């Protein structure tokens, strides 16, 4: 009889705890197709092999591990890449919980009537190439290979209809990324529409000591105004706007910059509000640029529409687990998959609400409750 390695969730998370961890921040730097992320893939392949799961690479950087074969599969899983200096749970919790949910089903003696798959999606955070959920977008054809620039690192094959045809539904488990969930496990209803825009500010490089204040064309001023305006415009609309990444050239203490490049992340309850917010910011930044003698351009890099998860599946999971239903402002591969297959999400409580930070945390007992919930769901959907 097949022997599988029954182990605890904390032990599995501990096995990967040192991979890609920055010793100074304590956060994870696990960008797609870099050494730590490749080590995590190897670790996942090894875990899947130990469990007798059949591995499949989809040619888009995504890995699947199958228990059983054929159509109408129930797929679970998440991602292993991170934001710069991210937490231990965002992504890996869904992958580790999936492995353990399969262990749990086998312990229960469950013989699923449908295949169960675990997916590890590539570049979910878009930390390396800018486009969030790159792997799931390529798999589904939401983006084509010729629409992405992977700088020669990887040559994706694009939409895999044969794999999509085999997926009956997808259920991603993920740590909650705010404080809204008061119980150990919840079920997602929706994802706010969101996007990323690149902002390019250009001016005139010059000497910090000799250039009169009135003679300057300083793009840093236009940038600074735009950061404050993004915050104000978001608050006015009950939306979220963040400028968390910036590059300055030449980045010298004693020189007026020639250019500033920054990225805006904007999210809101409706796409109309996201559009309004971005257009208001564009107008304000341009007006300020004309006063500063600078220029500004805004370029969309990654747009994700509003997602409503499959209502029947959502309600079935909420009933089965007696779990609350809640929306989120965070993006997920489940959001991309939901346009192609019935999709749901389970959230594990985040007591502080902190995420995309080394301080991200979930209690061990809530993570264990997540594994049990996922096992219950997989059993319910496959038996
Ligand atoms: O950025 C996001 O919303 C997600 O956590 N990838
Ligand atoms: Mn994330
Ligand atoms: Mn995530």
Tab-separated table of C-alpha atoms and ligand atoms in Angstrom:
chain	number	residue	atom	x	y	z
A	1	UNK	CA	0.000	0.000	0.000
A	2	UNK	CA	1.139	3.523	-0.760
A	3	UNK	CA	2.741	5.181	2.266
A	4	UNK	CA	2.360	8.929	2.418
A	5	UNK	CA	4.176	11.229	4.816
A	6	UNK	CA	1.555	12.424	7.289
A	7	UNK	CA	2.969	15.561	8.794
A	8	UNK	CA	1.808	18.784	10.411
A	9	UNK	CA	1.151	22.075	8.713
A	10	UNK	CA	3.732	23.888	10.802
A	11	UNK	CA	6.345	21.270	9.946
A	12	UNK	CA	5.736	21.761	6.213
A	13	UNK	CA	5.844	25.544	6.525
A	14	UNK	CA	9.018	25.189	8.622
A	15	UNK	CA	10.659	23.155	5.857
A	16	UNK	CA	10.487	26.163	3.544
A	17	UNK	CA	10.887	28.862	6.204
A	18	UNK	CA	14.493	29.661	5.289
A	19	UNK	CA	14.022	29.678	1.514
A	20	UNK	CA	14.282	33.242	0.219
A	21	UNK	CA	14.099	34.806	3.666
A	22	UNK	CA	15.925	38.116	3.999
A	23	UNK	CA	17.971	38.056	7.217
A	24	UNK	CA	17.521	41.771	7.831
A	25	UNK	CA	13.808	42.328	7.188
A	26	UNK	CA	12.752	38.765	8.047
A	27	UNK	CA	10.508	38.906	4.967
A	28	UNK	CA	10.529	36.706	1.874
A	29	UNK	CA	12.031	37.617	-1.477
A	30	UNK	CA	10.792	34.843	-3.742
A	31	UNK	CA	10.434	36.219	-7.252
A	32	UNK	CA	9.309	33.980	-10.094
A	33	UNK	CA	12.097	31.982	-11.779
A	34	UNK	CA	14.746	33.166	-9.309
A	35	UNK	CA	16.758	30.760	-7.213
A	36	UNK	CA	14.535	30.767	-4.067
A	37	UNK	CA	11.351	30.336	-6.075
A	38	UNK	CA	12.916	27.532	-8.134
A	39	UNK	CA	13.960	25.865	-4.859
A	40	UNK	CA	10.347	26.082	-3.680
A	41	UNK	CA	9.170	24.455	-6.914
A	42	UNK	CA	11.639	21.612	-6.371
A	43	UNK	CA	10.381	21.276	-2.812
A	44	UNK	CA	6.784	21.111	-4.073
A	45	UNK	CA	7.633	18.520	-6.738
A	46	UNK	CA	9.312	16.427	-4.074
A	47	UNK	CA	6.298	16.673	-1.755
A	48	UNK	CA	3.956	15.731	-4.584
A	49	UNK	CA	6.141	12.795	-5.600
A	50	UNK	CA	6.282	11.524	-2.004
A	51	UNK	CA	2.481	11.462	-2.121
A	52	UNK	CA	2.362	9.615	-5.431
A	53	UNK	CA	0.809	12.596	-7.245
A	54	UNK	CA	1.391	12.899	-10.998
A	55	UNK	CA	3.254	16.082	-11.902
A	56	UNK	CA	2.395	18.165	-14.953
A	57	UNK	CA	4.052	21.403	-16.128
A	58	UNK	CA	1.725	23.479	-18.289
A	59	UNK	CA	4.414	25.291	-20.263
A	60	UNK	CA	3.410	28.581	-18.631
A	61	UNK	CA	5.407	28.180	-15.441
A	62	UNK	CA	2.503	26.616	-13.535
A	63	UNK	CA	2.859	23.176	-11.923
A	64	UNK	CA	0.007	20.726	-11.373
A	65	UNK	CA	0.090	17.645	-9.128
A	66	UNK	CA	-2.757	15.199	-9.731
A	67	UNK	CA	-4.346	12.546	-7.557
A	68	UNK	CA	-6.287	10.625	-10.190
A	69	UNK	CA	-6.795	11.530	-13.830
A	70	UNK	CA	-9.558	12.487	-16.201
A	71	UNK	CA	-12.141	15.265	-16.489
A	72	UNK	CA	-14.218	17.132	-13.891
A	73	UNK	CA	-11.232	17.507	-11.564
A	74	UNK	CA	-11.427	19.535	-8.379
A	75	UNK	CA	-8.399	21.810	-8.380
A	76	UNK	CA	-6.927	23.552	-5.357
A	77	UNK	CA	-3.569	25.272	-4.696
A	78	UNK	CA	-2.126	28.780	-4.772
A	79	UNK	CA	1.312	30.336	-5.383
A	80	UNK	CA	4.833	30.247	-3.929
A	81	UNK	CA	6.236	33.569	-5.166
A	82	UNK	CA	6.192	36.642	-2.915
A	83	UNK	CA	6.063	40.401	-2.949
A	84	UNK	CA	9.363	42.065	-1.978
A	85	UNK	CA	9.871	41.204	1.720
A	86	UNK	CA	6.476	39.545	2.052
A	87	UNK	CA	5.108	37.208	4.690
A	88	UNK	CA	5.258	33.443	5.109
A	89	UNK	CA	1.579	32.715	4.417
A	90	UNK	CA	0.487	34.664	1.323
A	91	UNK	CA	0.543	31.870	-1.257
A	92	UNK	CA	2.441	29.062	0.504
A	93	UNK	CA	-0.404	28.506	2.988
A	94	UNK	CA	-2.677	27.470	0.107
A	95	UNK	CA	-0.083	25.079	-1.343
A	96	UNK	CA	0.880	23.498	1.992
A	97	UNK	CA	-2.776	23.194	3.039
A	98	UNK	CA	-3.571	21.453	-0.250
A	99	UNK	CA	-0.854	18.828	0.314
A	100	UNK	CA	-2.100	18.255	3.853
A	101	UNK	CA	-5.752	18.145	2.822
A	102	UNK	CA	-4.855	15.249	0.536
A	103	UNK	CA	-3.080	13.544	3.454
A	104	UNK	CA	-6.177	14.129	5.561
A	105	UNK	CA	-8.490	12.598	2.938
A	106	UNK	CA	-6.268	9.545	2.721
A	107	UNK	CA	-6.268	9.240	6.503
A	108	UNK	CA	-10.037	9.383	6.392
A	109	UNK	CA	-9.961	6.565	3.842
A	110	UNK	CA	-11.689	8.742	1.244
A	111	UNK	CA	-11.673	7.374	-2.315
A	112	UNK	CA	-12.520	10.412	-4.479
A	113	UNK	CA	-14.721	9.723	-7.490
A	114	UNK	CA	-13.098	12.652	-9.317
A	115	UNK	CA	-9.445	13.699	-9.731
A	116	UNK	CA	-8.023	16.172	-7.239
A	117	UNK	CA	-5.275	18.529	-8.389
A	118	UNK	CA	-2.924	20.953	-6.685
A	119	UNK	CA	-1.811	23.944	-8.732
A	120	UNK	CA	1.207	26.137	-8.053
A	121	UNK	CA	0.726	29.275	-10.128
A	122	UNK	CA	3.716	31.301	-11.326
A	123	UNK	CA	4.339	35.010	-10.667
A	124	UNK	CA	1.033	35.629	-8.855
A	125	UNK	CA	2.358	38.807	-7.292
A	126	UNK	CA	3.773	40.201	-10.513
A	127	UNK	CA	6.847	41.174	-8.499
A	128	UNK	CA	9.278	40.356	-11.283
A	129	UNK	CA	7.521	41.209	-14.554
A	130	UNK	CA	4.794	43.605	-13.369
A	131	UNK	CA	1.700	41.627	-14.384
A	132	UNK	CA	-0.125	40.098	-11.406
A	133	UNK	CA	-1.354	36.487	-11.790
A	134	UNK	CA	0.882	35.990	-14.827
A	135	UNK	CA	0.758	32.163	-14.721
A	136	UNK	CA	-3.008	31.851	-14.431
A	137	UNK	CA	-3.530	34.542	-17.083
A	138	UNK	CA	-1.301	32.630	-19.518
A	139	UNK	CA	-2.943	29.270	-18.737
A	140	UNK	CA	-6.423	30.661	-19.391
A	141	UNK	CA	-5.466	32.851	-22.332
A	142	UNK	CA	-6.445	35.997	-20.408
A	143	UNK	CA	-3.117	37.204	-21.786
A	144	UNK	CA	-1.286	35.765	-24.785
A	145	UNK	CA	2.453	35.052	-24.748
A	146	UNK	CA	3.080	37.897	-27.210
A	147	UNK	CA	1.415	40.371	-24.806
A	148	UNK	CA	3.980	39.800	-22.056
A	149	UNK	CA	7.681	40.566	-21.913
A	150	UNK	CA	9.452	37.960	-19.805
A	151	UNK	CA	12.865	39.278	-20.903
A	152	UNK	CA	13.945	35.916	-22.269
A	153	UNK	CA	13.677	34.285	-18.841
A	154	UNK	CA	10.860	31.989	-19.924
A	155	UNK	CA	8.976	31.242	-23.166
A	156	UNK	CA	5.335	30.506	-22.272
A	157	UNK	CA	3.121	28.375	-24.524
A	158	UNK	CA	-0.104	30.252	-23.712
A	159	UNK	CA	-3.687	29.022	-23.266
A	160	UNK	CA	-3.959	25.325	-22.392
A	161	UNK	CA	-7.530	24.455	-23.315
A	162	UNK	CA	-6.841	20.760	-22.655
A	163	UNK	CA	-6.038	21.503	-19.007
A	164	UNK	CA	-8.948	23.931	-18.592
A	165	UNK	CA	-11.259	21.248	-20.012
A	166	UNK	CA	-10.209	18.893	-17.234
A	167	UNK	CA	-10.966	21.326	-14.389
A	168	UNK	CA	-14.472	20.983	-12.968
A	169	UNK	CA	-13.911	23.665	-10.337
A	170	UNK	CA	-11.128	25.499	-8.493
A	171	UNK	CA	-10.993	26.226	-4.752
A	172	UNK	CA	-8.036	28.320	-3.539
A	173	UNK	CA	-7.251	28.538	0.165
A	174	UNK	CA	-5.486	31.766	1.191
A	175	UNK	CA	-4.701	33.740	4.297
A	176	UNK	CA	-7.155	36.636	4.699
A	177	UNK	CA	-5.309	39.886	4.075
A	178	UNK	CA	-7.394	42.223	6.189
A	179	UNK	CA	-9.085	42.022	9.583
A	180	UNK	CA	-12.611	41.323	8.328
A	181	UNK	CA	-12.700	37.594	9.131
A	182	UNK	CA	-13.587	36.958	12.783
A	183	UNK	CA	-13.801	33.149	12.557
A	184	UNK	CA	-11.006	30.674	11.704
A	185	UNK	CA	-12.250	30.072	8.149
A	186	UNK	CA	-14.381	32.100	5.733
A	187	UNK	CA	-15.572	31.889	2.132
A	188	UNK	CA	-14.910	34.619	-0.456
A	189	UNK	CA	-17.721	36.387	-2.262
A	190	UNK	CA	-15.885	38.853	-4.483
A	191	UNK	CA	-12.626	40.635	-5.306
A	192	UNK	CA	-12.525	44.394	-5.764
A	193	UNK	CA	-11.516	45.512	-9.257
A	194	UNK	CA	-7.957	46.806	-9.219
A	195	UNK	CA	-4.973	47.729	-11.334
A	196	UNK	CA	-1.419	48.982	-11.547
A	197	UNK	CA	-0.288	52.073	-13.422
A	198	UNK	CA	3.273	53.214	-14.123
A	199	UNK	CA	3.811	56.943	-13.650
A	200	UNK	CA	6.721	58.591	-15.450
A	201	UNK	CA	7.681	62.094	-14.338
A	202	UNK	CA	10.385	63.924	-16.307
A	203	UNK	CA	12.124	67.245	-15.659
A	204	UNK	CA	15.528	68.870	-15.968
A	205	UNK	CA	18.544	67.579	-14.037
A	206	UNK	CA	20.525	70.404	-12.488
A	207	UNK	CA	22.756	71.489	-9.614
A	208	UNK	CA	21.220	71.471	-6.119
A	209	UNK	CA	23.322	74.374	-4.919
A	210	UNK	CA	23.295	76.779	-7.840
A	211	UNK	CA	19.856	76.414	-9.410
A	212	UNK	CA	17.466	79.086	-8.154
A	213	UNK	CA	14.271	77.634	-6.700
A	214	UNK	CA	12.218	79.492	-9.314
A	215	UNK	CA	14.316	78.137	-12.186
A	216	UNK	CA	13.864	74.450	-11.401
A	217	UNK	CA	11.954	71.822	-13.358
A	218	UNK	CA	11.904	69.228	-10.607
A	219	UNK	CA	9.924	66.032	-11.281
A	220	UNK	CA	10.206	65.094	-7.605
A	221	UNK	CA	7.780	67.898	-6.773
A	222	UNK	CA	5.213	66.647	-9.278
A	223	UNK	CA	5.691	63.135	-7.929
A	224	UNK	CA	5.280	64.245	-4.294
A	225	UNK	CA	2.099	66.147	-5.139
A	226	UNK	CA	0.767	63.089	-6.992
A	227	UNK	CA	1.349	60.791	-4.001
A	228	UNK	CA	-0.693	63.080	-1.767
A	229	UNK	CA	-3.362	63.528	-4.431
A	230	UNK	CA	-3.696	59.722	-4.829
A	231	UNK	CA	-4.322	59.407	-1.113
A	232	UNK	CA	-6.899	62.206	-1.136
A	233	UNK	CA	-8.746	61.027	-4.261
A	234	UNK	CA	-8.967	57.484	-2.858
A	235	UNK	CA	-10.291	58.644	0.506
A	236	UNK	CA	-12.929	60.806	-1.185
A	237	UNK	CA	-14.246	57.679	-2.986
A	238	UNK	CA	-13.833	55.072	-0.222
A	239	UNK	CA	-11.279	53.463	-2.520
A	240	UNK	CA	-7.649	52.412	-1.951
A	241	UNK	CA	-4.640	53.989	-3.659
A	242	UNK	CA	-1.015	53.170	-2.925
A	243	UNK	CA	2.266	54.372	-4.359
A	244	UNK	CA	4.745	51.939	-2.845
A	245	UNK	CA	7.476	51.720	-5.434
A	246	UNK	CA	9.621	54.503	-6.820
A	247	UNK	CA	12.816	54.923	-8.853
A	248	UNK	CA	14.662	58.224	-9.096
A	249	UNK	CA	17.325	59.158	-11.628
A	250	UNK	CA	20.094	59.957	-11.138
A	251	UNK	CA	19.297	59.478	-7.420
A	252	UNK	CA	21.890	61.930	-6.184
A	253	UNK	CA	21.706	63.983	-2.972
A	254	UNK	CA	23.055	67.104	-4.661
A	255	UNK	CA	21.255	66.975	-8.008
A	256	UNK	CA	17.713	67.842	-9.048
A	257	UNK	CA	16.381	64.583	-10.512
A	258	UNK	CA	15.934	64.153	-14.252
A	259	UNK	CA	13.099	61.659	-13.792
A	260	UNK	CA	10.995	59.808	-11.270
A	261	UNK	CA	9.222	56.558	-12.069
A	262	UNK	CA	6.569	55.303	-9.647
A	263	UNK	CA	3.781	52.747	-9.603
A	264	UNK	CA	0.191	53.317	-8.500
A	265	UNK	CA	-1.941	50.451	-7.165
A	266	UNK	CA	-5.627	51.465	-7.190
A	267	UNK	CA	-8.612	49.423	-5.975
A	268	UNK	CA	-12.273	50.196	-5.338
A	269	UNK	CA	-15.631	48.501	-4.869
A	270	UNK	CA	-16.573	49.131	-8.536
A	271	UNK	CA	-14.652	49.539	-11.811
A	272	UNK	CA	-16.307	52.928	-12.352
A	273	UNK	CA	-14.758	54.197	-9.128
A	274	UNK	CA	-11.325	52.827	-10.095
A	275	UNK	CA	-11.619	54.639	-13.464
A	276	UNK	CA	-12.797	57.859	-11.829
A	277	UNK	CA	-9.959	57.755	-9.328
A	278	UNK	CA	-7.314	57.153	-11.996
A	279	UNK	CA	-8.716	59.869	-14.280
A	280	UNK	CA	-8.919	62.383	-11.412
A	281	UNK	CA	-5.326	61.632	-10.529
A	282	UNK	CA	-4.202	61.911	-14.147
A	283	UNK	CA	-5.815	65.362	-14.396
A	284	UNK	CA	-4.341	66.566	-11.101
A	285	UNK	CA	-0.848	65.254	-11.853
A	286	UNK	CA	-0.889	66.847	-15.340
A	287	UNK	CA	-2.058	70.165	-13.992
A	288	UNK	CA	0.686	70.110	-11.368
A	289	UNK	CA	3.275	69.094	-14.002
A	290	UNK	CA	2.378	72.149	-16.085
A	291	UNK	CA	3.048	74.349	-13.033
A	292	UNK	CA	6.343	72.556	-12.266
A	293	UNK	CA	7.607	72.662	-15.873
A	294	UNK	CA	7.717	68.874	-15.894
A	295	UNK	CA	5.817	66.117	-17.712
A	296	UNK	CA	3.901	63.106	-16.453
A	297	UNK	CA	2.497	60.045	-18.214
A	298	UNK	CA	0.405	57.226	-16.743
A	299	UNK	CA	0.506	53.766	-18.339
A	300	UNK	CA	-1.714	50.847	-17.286
A	301	UNK	CA	0.372	47.749	-16.573
A	302	UNK	CA	-2.070	45.286	-15.001
A	303	UNK	CA	-5.868	45.545	-14.865
A	304	UNK	CA	-8.084	43.094	-12.996
A	305	UNK	CA	-11.871	43.413	-13.317
A	306	UNK	CA	-14.358	42.974	-10.473
A	307	UNK	CA	-14.725	39.291	-9.589
A	308	UNK	CA	-17.898	37.642	-8.248
A	309	UNK	CA	-17.144	34.063	-7.307
A	310	UNK	CA	-19.528	31.266	-8.378
A	311	UNK	CA	-22.582	31.760	-6.188
A	312	UNK	CA	-23.658	28.113	-6.051
A	313	UNK	CA	-20.185	26.943	-5.080
A	314	UNK	CA	-19.748	29.781	-2.589
A	315	UNK	CA	-23.029	28.979	-0.838
A	316	UNK	CA	-22.323	25.246	-0.854
A	317	UNK	CA	-18.966	25.801	0.862
A	318	UNK	CA	-20.378	28.311	3.351
A	319	UNK	CA	-23.164	25.850	4.305
A	320	UNK	CA	-20.807	22.899	4.531
A	321	UNK	CA	-18.343	24.752	6.759
A	322	UNK	CA	-20.861	26.994	8.511
A	323	UNK	CA	-18.506	29.812	7.503
A	324	UNK	CA	-19.057	33.535	6.929
A	325	UNK	CA	-18.933	34.992	3.411
A	326	UNK	CA	-16.790	38.073	2.774
A	327	UNK	CA	-15.285	40.095	-0.105
A	328	UNK	CA	-11.632	41.089	-0.373
A	329	UNK	CA	-9.515	43.850	-1.823
A	330	UNK	CA	-6.666	41.426	-2.600
A	331	UNK	CA	-6.126	39.831	-6.003
A	332	UNK	CA	-5.780	36.069	-6.514
A	333	UNK	CA	-5.306	33.471	-9.262
A	334	UNK	CA	-8.800	32.324	-8.256
A	335	UNK	CA	-10.039	35.639	-9.633
A	336	UNK	CA	-8.518	34.866	-13.037
A	337	UNK	CA	-9.730	31.241	-13.047
A	338	UNK	CA	-13.267	32.344	-12.118
A	339	UNK	CA	-13.882	33.614	-15.663
A	340	UNK	CA	-13.268	30.087	-17.023
A	341	UNK	CA	-14.333	27.535	-14.374
A	342	UNK	CA	-16.593	27.629	-11.288
A	343	UNK	CA	-14.288	29.012	-8.619
A	344	UNK	CA	-14.380	29.616	-4.876
A	345	UNK	CA	-11.964	30.670	-2.157
A	346	UNK	CA	-11.459	29.795	1.488
A	347	UNK	CA	-9.858	32.387	3.750
A	348	UNK	CA	-7.963	31.639	6.959
A	349	UNK	CA	-8.247	34.294	9.654
A	350	UNK	CA	-5.541	36.941	9.890
A	351	UNK	CA	-5.796	38.333	13.428
A	352	UNK	CA	-3.770	41.486	12.749
A	353	UNK	CA	-4.884	41.988	9.155
A	354	UNK	CA	-1.240	42.585	8.172
A	355	UNK	CA	-0.121	41.142	4.827
A	356	UNK	CA	2.527	41.883	2.179
A	357	UNK	CA	4.792	42.351	5.179
A	358	UNK	CA	7.219	40.219	7.211
A	359	UNK	CA	4.722	40.642	10.078
A	360	UNK	CA	1.992	38.647	8.300
A	361	UNK	CA	0.689	36.012	10.716
A	362	UNK	CA	-1.993	33.374	11.190
A	363	UNK	CA	-2.458	31.241	14.310
A	364	UNK	CA	-1.417	27.580	14.008
A	365	UNK	CA	-4.869	26.401	15.089
A	366	UNK	CA	-6.555	28.545	12.420
A	367	UNK	CA	-4.211	27.138	9.769
A	368	UNK	CA	-5.062	23.609	10.955
A	369	UNK	CA	-8.762	24.530	10.770
A	370	UNK	CA	-8.092	25.668	7.191
A	371	UNK	CA	-6.648	22.260	6.262
A	372	UNK	CA	-9.652	20.465	7.772
A	373	UNK	CA	-12.013	22.825	5.963
A	374	UNK	CA	-10.225	22.284	2.658
A	375	UNK	CA	-10.310	18.503	3.168
A	376	UNK	CA	-14.042	18.724	3.921
A	377	UNK	CA	-14.571	20.740	0.757
A	378	UNK	CA	-12.520	18.400	-1.450
A	379	UNK	CA	-14.365	15.391	-0.022
A	380	UNK	CA	-17.742	17.043	-0.541
A	381	UNK	CA	-16.935	18.024	-4.129
A	382	UNK	CA	-15.405	14.700	-5.200
A	383	UNK	CA	-17.460	12.045	-3.420
B	1	LIG	O1	-1.675	42.240	-4.818
B	1	LIG	C1	-2.587	41.486	-4.458
B	1	LIG	O2	-3.721	41.846	-4.259
B	1	LIG	C2	-2.334	40.049	-4.218
B	1	LIG	O3	-2.022	39.809	-2.904
B	1	LIG	N1	-1.538	39.427	-5.167
B	2	LIG	MN1	-0.111	38.801	-2.184
B	3	LIG	MN1	-1.534	35.533	-2.612
